[in-house]
PDB file of C-alpha atoms and ligand atoms in Angstrom:
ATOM      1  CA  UNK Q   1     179.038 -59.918 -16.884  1.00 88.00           C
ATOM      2  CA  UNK Q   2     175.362 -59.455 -17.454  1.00 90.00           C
ATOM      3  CA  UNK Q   3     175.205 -62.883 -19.209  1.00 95.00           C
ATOM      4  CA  UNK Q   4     176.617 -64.471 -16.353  1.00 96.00           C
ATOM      5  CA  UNK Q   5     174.527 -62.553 -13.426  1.00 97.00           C
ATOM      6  CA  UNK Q   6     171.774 -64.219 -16.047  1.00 97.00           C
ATOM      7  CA  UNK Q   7     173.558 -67.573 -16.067  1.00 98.00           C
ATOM      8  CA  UNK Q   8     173.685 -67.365 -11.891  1.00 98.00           C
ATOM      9  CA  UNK Q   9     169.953 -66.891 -11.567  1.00 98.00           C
ATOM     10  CA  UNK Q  10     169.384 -69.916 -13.695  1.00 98.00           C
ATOM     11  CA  UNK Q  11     171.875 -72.634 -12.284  1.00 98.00           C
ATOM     12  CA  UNK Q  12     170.259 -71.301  -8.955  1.00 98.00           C
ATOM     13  CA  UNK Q  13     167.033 -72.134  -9.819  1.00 97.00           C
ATOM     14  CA  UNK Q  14     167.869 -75.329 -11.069  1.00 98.00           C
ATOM     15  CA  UNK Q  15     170.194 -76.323  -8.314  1.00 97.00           C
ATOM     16  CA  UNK Q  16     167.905 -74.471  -5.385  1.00 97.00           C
ATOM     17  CA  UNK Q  17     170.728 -72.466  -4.125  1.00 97.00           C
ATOM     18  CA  UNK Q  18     169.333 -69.473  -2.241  1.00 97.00           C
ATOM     19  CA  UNK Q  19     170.588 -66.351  -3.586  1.00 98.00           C
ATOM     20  CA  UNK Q  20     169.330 -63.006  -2.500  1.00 98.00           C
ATOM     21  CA  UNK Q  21     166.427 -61.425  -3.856  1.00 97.00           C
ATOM     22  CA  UNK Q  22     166.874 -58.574  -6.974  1.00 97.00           C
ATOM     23  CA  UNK Q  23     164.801 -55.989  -4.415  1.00 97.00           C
ATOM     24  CA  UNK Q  24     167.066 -56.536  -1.531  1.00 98.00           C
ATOM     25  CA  UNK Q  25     170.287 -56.894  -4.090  1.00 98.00           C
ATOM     26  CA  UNK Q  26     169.321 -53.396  -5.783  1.00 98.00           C
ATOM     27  CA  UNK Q  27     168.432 -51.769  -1.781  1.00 98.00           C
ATOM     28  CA  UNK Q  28     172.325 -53.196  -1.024  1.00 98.00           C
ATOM     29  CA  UNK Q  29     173.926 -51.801  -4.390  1.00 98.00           C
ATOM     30  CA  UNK Q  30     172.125 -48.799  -3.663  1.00 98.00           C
ATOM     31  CA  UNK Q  31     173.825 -48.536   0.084  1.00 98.00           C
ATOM     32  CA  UNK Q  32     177.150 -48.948  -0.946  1.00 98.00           C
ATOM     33  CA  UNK Q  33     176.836 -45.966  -3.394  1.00 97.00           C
ATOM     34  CA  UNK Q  34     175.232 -43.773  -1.417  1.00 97.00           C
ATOM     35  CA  UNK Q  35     177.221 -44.680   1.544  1.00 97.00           C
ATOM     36  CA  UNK Q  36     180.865 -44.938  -0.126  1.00 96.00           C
ATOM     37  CA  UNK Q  37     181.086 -48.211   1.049  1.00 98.00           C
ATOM     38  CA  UNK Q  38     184.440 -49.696  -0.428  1.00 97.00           C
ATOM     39  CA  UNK Q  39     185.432 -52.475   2.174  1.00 98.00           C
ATOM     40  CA  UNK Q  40     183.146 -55.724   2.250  1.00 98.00           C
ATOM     41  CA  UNK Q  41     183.181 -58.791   4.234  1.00 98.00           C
ATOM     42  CA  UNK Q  42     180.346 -61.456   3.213  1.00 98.00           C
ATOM     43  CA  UNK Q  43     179.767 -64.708   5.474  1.00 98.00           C
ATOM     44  CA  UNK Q  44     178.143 -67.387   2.843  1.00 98.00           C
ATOM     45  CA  UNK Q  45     179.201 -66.747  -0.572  1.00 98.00           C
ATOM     46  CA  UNK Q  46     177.467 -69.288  -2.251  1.00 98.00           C
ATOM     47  CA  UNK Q  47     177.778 -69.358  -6.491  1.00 98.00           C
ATOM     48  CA  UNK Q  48     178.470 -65.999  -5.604  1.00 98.00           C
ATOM     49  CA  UNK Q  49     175.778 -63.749  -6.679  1.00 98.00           C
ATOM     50  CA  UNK Q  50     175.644 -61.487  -4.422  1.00 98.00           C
ATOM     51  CA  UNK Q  51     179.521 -60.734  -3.724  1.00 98.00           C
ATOM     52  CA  UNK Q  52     179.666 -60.239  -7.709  1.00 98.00           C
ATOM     53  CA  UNK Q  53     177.172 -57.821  -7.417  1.00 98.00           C
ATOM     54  CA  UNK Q  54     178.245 -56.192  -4.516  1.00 98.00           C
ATOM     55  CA  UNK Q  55     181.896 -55.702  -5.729  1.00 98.00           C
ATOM     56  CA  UNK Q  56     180.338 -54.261  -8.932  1.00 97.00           C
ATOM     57  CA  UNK Q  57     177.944 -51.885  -7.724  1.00 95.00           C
ATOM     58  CA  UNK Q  58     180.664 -48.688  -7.036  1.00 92.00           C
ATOM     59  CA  UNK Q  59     184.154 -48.515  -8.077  1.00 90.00           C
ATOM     60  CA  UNK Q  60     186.999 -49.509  -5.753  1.00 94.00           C
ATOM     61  CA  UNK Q  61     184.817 -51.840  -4.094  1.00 98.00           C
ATOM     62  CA  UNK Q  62     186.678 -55.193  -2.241  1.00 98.00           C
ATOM     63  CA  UNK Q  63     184.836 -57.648  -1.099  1.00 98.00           C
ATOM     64  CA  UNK Q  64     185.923 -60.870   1.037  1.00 98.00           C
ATOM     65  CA  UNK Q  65     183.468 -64.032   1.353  1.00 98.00           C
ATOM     66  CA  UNK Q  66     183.263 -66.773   2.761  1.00 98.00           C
ATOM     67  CA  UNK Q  67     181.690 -70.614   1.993  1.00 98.00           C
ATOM     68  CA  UNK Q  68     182.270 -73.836   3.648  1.00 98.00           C
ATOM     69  CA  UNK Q  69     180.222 -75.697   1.093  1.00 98.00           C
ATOM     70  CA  UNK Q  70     182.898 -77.145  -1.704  1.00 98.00           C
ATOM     71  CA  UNK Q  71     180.951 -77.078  -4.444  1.00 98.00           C
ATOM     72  CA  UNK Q  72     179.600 -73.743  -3.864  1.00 98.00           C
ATOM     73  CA  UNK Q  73     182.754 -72.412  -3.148  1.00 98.00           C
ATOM     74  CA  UNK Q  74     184.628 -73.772  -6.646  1.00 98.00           C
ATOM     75  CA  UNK Q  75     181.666 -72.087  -8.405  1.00 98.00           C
ATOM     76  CA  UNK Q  76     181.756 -68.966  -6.930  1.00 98.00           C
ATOM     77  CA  UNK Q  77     185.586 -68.953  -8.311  1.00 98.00           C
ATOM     78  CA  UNK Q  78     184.102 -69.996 -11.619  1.00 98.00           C
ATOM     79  CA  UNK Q  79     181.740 -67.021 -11.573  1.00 98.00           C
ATOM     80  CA  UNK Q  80     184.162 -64.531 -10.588  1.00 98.00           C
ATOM     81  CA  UNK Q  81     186.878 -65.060 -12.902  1.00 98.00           C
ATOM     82  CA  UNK Q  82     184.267 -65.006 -15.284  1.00 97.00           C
ATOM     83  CA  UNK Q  83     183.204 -61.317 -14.229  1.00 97.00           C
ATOM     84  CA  UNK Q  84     187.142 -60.474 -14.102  1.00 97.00           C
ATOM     85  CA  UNK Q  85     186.766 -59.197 -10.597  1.00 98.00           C
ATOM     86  CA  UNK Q  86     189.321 -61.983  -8.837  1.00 98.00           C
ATOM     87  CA  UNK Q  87     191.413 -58.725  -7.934  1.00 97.00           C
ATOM     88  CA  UNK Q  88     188.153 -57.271  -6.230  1.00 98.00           C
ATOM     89  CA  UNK Q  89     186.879 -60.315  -4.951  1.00 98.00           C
ATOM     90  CA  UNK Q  90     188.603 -62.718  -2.399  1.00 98.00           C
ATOM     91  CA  UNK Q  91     186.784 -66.052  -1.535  1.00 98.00           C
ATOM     92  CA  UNK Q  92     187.849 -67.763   1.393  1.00 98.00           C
ATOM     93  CA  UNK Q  93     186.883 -71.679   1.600  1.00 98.00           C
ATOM     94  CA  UNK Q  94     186.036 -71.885   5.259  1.00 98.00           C
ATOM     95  CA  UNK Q  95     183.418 -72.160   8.186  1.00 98.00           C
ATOM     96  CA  UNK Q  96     182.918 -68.265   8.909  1.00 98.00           C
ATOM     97  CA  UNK Q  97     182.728 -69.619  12.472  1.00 98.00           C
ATOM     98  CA  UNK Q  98     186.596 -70.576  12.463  1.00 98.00           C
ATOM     99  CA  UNK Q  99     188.147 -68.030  10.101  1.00 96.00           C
ATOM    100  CA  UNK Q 100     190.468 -65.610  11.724  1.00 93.00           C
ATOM    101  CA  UNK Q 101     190.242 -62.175  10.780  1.00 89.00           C
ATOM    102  CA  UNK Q 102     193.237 -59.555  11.967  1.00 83.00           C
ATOM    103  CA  UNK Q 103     194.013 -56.056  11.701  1.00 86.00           C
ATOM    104  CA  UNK Q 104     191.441 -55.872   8.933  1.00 92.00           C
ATOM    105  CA  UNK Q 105     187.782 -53.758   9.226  1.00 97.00           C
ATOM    106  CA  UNK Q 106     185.156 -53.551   6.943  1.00 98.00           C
ATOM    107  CA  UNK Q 107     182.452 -50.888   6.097  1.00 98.00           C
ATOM    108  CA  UNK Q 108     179.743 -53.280   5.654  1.00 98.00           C
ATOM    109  CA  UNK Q 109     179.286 -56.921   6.679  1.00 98.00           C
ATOM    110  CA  UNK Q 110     176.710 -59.022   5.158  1.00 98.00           C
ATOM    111  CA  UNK Q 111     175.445 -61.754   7.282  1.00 98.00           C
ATOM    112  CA  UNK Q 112     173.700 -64.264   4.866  1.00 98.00           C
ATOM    113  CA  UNK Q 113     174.692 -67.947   5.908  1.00 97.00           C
ATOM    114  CA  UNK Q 114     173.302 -70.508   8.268  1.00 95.00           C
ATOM    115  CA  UNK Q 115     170.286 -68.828   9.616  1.00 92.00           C
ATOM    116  CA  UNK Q 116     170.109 -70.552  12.605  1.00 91.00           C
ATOM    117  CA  UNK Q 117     173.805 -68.465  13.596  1.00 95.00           C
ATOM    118  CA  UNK Q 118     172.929 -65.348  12.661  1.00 97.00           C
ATOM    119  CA  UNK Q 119     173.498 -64.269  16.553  1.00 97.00           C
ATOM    120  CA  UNK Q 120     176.555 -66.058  16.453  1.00 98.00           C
ATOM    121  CA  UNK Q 121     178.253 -64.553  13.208  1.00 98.00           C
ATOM    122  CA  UNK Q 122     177.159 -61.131  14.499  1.00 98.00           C
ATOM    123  CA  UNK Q 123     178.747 -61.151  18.001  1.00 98.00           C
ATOM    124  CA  UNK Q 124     182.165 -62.611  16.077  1.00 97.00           C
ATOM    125  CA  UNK Q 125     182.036 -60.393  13.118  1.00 98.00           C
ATOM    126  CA  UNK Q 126     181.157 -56.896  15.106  1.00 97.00           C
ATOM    127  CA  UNK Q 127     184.911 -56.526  15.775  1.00 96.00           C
ATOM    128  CA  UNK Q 128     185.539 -56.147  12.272  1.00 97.00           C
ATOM    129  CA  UNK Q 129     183.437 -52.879  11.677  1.00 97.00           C
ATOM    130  CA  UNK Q 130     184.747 -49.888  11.039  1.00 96.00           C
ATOM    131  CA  UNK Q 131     183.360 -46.988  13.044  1.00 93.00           C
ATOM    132  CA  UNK Q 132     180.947 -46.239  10.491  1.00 94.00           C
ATOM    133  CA  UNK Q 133     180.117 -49.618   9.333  1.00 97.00           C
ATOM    134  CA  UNK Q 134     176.934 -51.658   9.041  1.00 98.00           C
ATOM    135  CA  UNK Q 135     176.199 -54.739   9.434  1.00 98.00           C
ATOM    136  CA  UNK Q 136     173.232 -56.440   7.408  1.00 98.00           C
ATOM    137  CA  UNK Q 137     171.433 -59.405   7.422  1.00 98.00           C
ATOM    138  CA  UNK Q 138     169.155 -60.911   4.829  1.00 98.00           C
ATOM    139  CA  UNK Q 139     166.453 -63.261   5.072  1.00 96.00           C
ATOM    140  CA  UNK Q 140     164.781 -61.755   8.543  1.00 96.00           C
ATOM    141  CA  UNK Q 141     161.111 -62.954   7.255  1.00 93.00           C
ATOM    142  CA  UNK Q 142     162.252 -66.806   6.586  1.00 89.00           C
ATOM    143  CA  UNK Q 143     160.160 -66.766   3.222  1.00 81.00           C
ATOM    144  CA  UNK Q 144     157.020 -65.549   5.284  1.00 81.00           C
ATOM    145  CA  UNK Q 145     157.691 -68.111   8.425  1.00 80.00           C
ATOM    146  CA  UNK Q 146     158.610 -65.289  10.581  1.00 82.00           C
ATOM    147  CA  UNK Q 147     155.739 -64.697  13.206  1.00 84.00           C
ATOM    148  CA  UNK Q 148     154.020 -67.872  11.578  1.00 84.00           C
ATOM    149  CA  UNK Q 149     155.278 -70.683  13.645  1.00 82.00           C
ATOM    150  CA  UNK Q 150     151.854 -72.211  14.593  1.00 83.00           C
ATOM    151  CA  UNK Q 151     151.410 -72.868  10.906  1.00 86.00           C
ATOM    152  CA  UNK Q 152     154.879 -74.786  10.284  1.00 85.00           C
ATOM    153  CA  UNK Q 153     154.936 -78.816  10.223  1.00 86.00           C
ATOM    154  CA  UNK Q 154     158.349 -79.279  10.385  1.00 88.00           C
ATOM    155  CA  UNK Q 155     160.456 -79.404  13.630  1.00 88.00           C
ATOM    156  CA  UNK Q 156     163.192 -78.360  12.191  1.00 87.00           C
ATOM    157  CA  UNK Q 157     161.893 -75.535  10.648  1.00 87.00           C
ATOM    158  CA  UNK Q 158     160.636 -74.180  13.367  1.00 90.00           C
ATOM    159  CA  UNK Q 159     163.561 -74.564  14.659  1.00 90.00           C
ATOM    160  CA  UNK Q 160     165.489 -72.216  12.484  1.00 90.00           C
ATOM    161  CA  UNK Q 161     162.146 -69.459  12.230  1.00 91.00           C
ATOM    162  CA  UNK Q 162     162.627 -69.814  16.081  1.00 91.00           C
ATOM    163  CA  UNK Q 163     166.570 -68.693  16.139  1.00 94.00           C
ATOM    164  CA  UNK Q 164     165.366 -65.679  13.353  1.00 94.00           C
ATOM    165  CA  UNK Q 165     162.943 -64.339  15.965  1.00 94.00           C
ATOM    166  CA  UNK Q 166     165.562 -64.820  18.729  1.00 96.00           C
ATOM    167  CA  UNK Q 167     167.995 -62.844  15.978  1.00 97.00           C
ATOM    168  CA  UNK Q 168     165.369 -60.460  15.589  1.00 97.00           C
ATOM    169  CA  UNK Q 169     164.232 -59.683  19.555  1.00 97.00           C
ATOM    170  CA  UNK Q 170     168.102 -59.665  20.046  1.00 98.00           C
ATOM    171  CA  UNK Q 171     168.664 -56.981  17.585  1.00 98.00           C
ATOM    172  CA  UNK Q 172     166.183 -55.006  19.037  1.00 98.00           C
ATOM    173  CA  UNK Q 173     167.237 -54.749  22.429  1.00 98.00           C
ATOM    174  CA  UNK Q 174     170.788 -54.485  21.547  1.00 98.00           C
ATOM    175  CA  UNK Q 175     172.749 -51.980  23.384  1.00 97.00           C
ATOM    176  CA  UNK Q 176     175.315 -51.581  21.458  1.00 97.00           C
ATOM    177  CA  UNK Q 177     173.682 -51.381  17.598  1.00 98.00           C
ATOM    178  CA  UNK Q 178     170.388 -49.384  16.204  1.00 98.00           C
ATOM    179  CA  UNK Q 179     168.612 -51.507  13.691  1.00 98.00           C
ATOM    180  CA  UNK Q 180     166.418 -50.461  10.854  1.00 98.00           C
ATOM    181  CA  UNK Q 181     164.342 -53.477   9.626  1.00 97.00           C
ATOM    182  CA  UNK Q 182     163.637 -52.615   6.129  1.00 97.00           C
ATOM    183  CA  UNK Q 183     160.798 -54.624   4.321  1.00 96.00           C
ATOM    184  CA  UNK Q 184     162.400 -55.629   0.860  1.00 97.00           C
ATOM    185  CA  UNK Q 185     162.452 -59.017  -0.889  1.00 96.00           C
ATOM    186  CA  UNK Q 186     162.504 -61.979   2.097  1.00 96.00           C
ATOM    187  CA  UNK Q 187     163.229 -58.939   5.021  1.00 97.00           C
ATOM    188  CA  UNK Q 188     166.576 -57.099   5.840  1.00 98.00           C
ATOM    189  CA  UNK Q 189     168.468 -55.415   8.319  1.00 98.00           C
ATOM    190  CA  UNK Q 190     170.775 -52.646   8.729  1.00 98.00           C
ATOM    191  CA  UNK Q 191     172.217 -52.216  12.298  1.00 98.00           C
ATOM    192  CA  UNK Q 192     174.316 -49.371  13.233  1.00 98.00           C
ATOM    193  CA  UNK Q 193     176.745 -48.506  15.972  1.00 97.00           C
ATOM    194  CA  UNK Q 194     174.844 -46.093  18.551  1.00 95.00           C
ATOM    195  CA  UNK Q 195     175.922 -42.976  18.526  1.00 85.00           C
ATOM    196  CA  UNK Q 196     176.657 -41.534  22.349  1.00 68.00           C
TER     197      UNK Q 196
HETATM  198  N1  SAH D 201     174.960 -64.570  -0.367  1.00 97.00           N
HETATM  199  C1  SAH D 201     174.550 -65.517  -1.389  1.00 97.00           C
HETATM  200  C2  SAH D 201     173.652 -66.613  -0.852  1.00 97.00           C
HETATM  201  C3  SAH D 201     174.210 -67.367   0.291  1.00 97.00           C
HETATM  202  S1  SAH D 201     173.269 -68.816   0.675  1.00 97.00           S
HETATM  203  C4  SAH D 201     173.808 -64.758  -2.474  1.00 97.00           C
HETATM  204  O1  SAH D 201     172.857 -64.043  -2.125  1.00 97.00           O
HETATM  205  O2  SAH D 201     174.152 -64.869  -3.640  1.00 97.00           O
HETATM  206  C5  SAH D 201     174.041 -69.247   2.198  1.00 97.00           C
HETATM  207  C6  SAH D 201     175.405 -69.892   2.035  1.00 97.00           C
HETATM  208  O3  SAH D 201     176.045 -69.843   3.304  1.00 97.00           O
HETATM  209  C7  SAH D 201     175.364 -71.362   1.640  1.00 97.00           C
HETATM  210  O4  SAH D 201     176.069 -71.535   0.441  1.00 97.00           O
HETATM  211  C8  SAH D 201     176.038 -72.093   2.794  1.00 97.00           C
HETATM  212  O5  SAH D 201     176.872 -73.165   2.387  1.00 97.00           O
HETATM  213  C9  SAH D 201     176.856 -70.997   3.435  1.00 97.00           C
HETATM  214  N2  SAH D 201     177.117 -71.156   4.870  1.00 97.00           N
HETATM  215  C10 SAH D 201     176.241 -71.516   5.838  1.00 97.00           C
HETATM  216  N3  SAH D 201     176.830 -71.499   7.040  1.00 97.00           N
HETATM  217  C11 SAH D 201     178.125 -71.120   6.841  1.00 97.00           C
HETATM  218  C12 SAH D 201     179.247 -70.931   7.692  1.00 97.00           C
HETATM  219  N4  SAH D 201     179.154 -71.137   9.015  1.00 97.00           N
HETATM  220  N5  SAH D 201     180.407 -70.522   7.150  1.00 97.00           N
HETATM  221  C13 SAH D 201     180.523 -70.335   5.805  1.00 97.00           C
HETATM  222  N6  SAH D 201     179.494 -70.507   4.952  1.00 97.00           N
HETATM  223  C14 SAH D 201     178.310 -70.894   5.454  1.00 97.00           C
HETATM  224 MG1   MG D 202     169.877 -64.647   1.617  1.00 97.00          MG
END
């Protein structure tokens, strides 16, 4: 397991998939303990680092995620066979956008996909908490481009740092959610039902 958590950081690297930082990984393993988190749903999967991680950080920990990228997907089922958790892991090969969730709720949802839907994959996904749950989203400082437009070349993106600070505002004046921004690796959030 180890050697392949070792093996994932390197074919990342190589291959420039994003996968979370170790800071915000060991602040998420670190929730789900302290929280007795034991239901997880993931949108982007990826090679899947993080959902390996995740499902490993507590015992009787399940975790569903999702990736609509092919290759990324088949790996991911490479990597957790390898760790022996396909009975705590289930990967679903899939848009998160169109996937159709029922009956089911999770304690914690981690939002971690295509950052310019964050809003999007919220508002779906919300319906899926359970009373308690959390919902947290990684990369809320875009690699330091958050609050930095002026200095970005790229149309494009600026486009996405644009959508993160709409994400961002959004979560602030939410009516329905309290959000803690927490300042680990490239930024996170926990949000939180309100409590009446
Ligand atoms: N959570 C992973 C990294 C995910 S990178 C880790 O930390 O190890 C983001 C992934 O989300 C990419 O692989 C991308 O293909 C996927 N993605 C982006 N938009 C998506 C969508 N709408 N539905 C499913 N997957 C999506
Ligand atoms: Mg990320």
């Amino acid at each position: 397991m180890k050697q392949t958590i070792f093996e994932m950081e390197e074919y990342a690297k190589e291959k420039n998939v994003p996968i979370i930082e170790k800071e915000s990984i060991a602040y998420i393993m670190k929730f789900i303990k302290m929280n007795n988190i034991k239901n997880i749903l993931e949108i982007g999967s990826a090679i899947g680092y993080s959902a390996i991680l995740m499902a490993s950080s507590s015992s009787d920990v399940k975790v569903t995620t999702i990736e609509r990228d092919e290759v990324r997907y088949m790996e991911c089922l490479k990597n957790v066979k390898k760790c022996n958790l396909e009975k705590e892991i289930n990967v679903v090969f899939q848009d998160a956008l169109e996937v159709n969730l029922s009956g089911v709720t999770y304690d914690l949802i981690f939002i971690d996909a295509a950052k310019g839907q964050y809003k999007k994959f919220f508002e779906k996904f919300k319906y899926f908490l359970s009373p308690n749950g959390v919902i947290i989203t990684d990369n809320l400082k875009f690699h330091g481009y958050v609050g930095k437009k002026d200095t970005i070349e790229s149309k494009n993106l600026r486009g996405i740092v644009d959508k993160i600070e709409n994400y961002i505002e959004f979560l602030r004046a939410n009516d329905e959610f309290d959000t803690e921004f927490i300042d680990v690796g490239d930024g996170i959030s926990v949000s939180s039902r309100k409590t009446k």
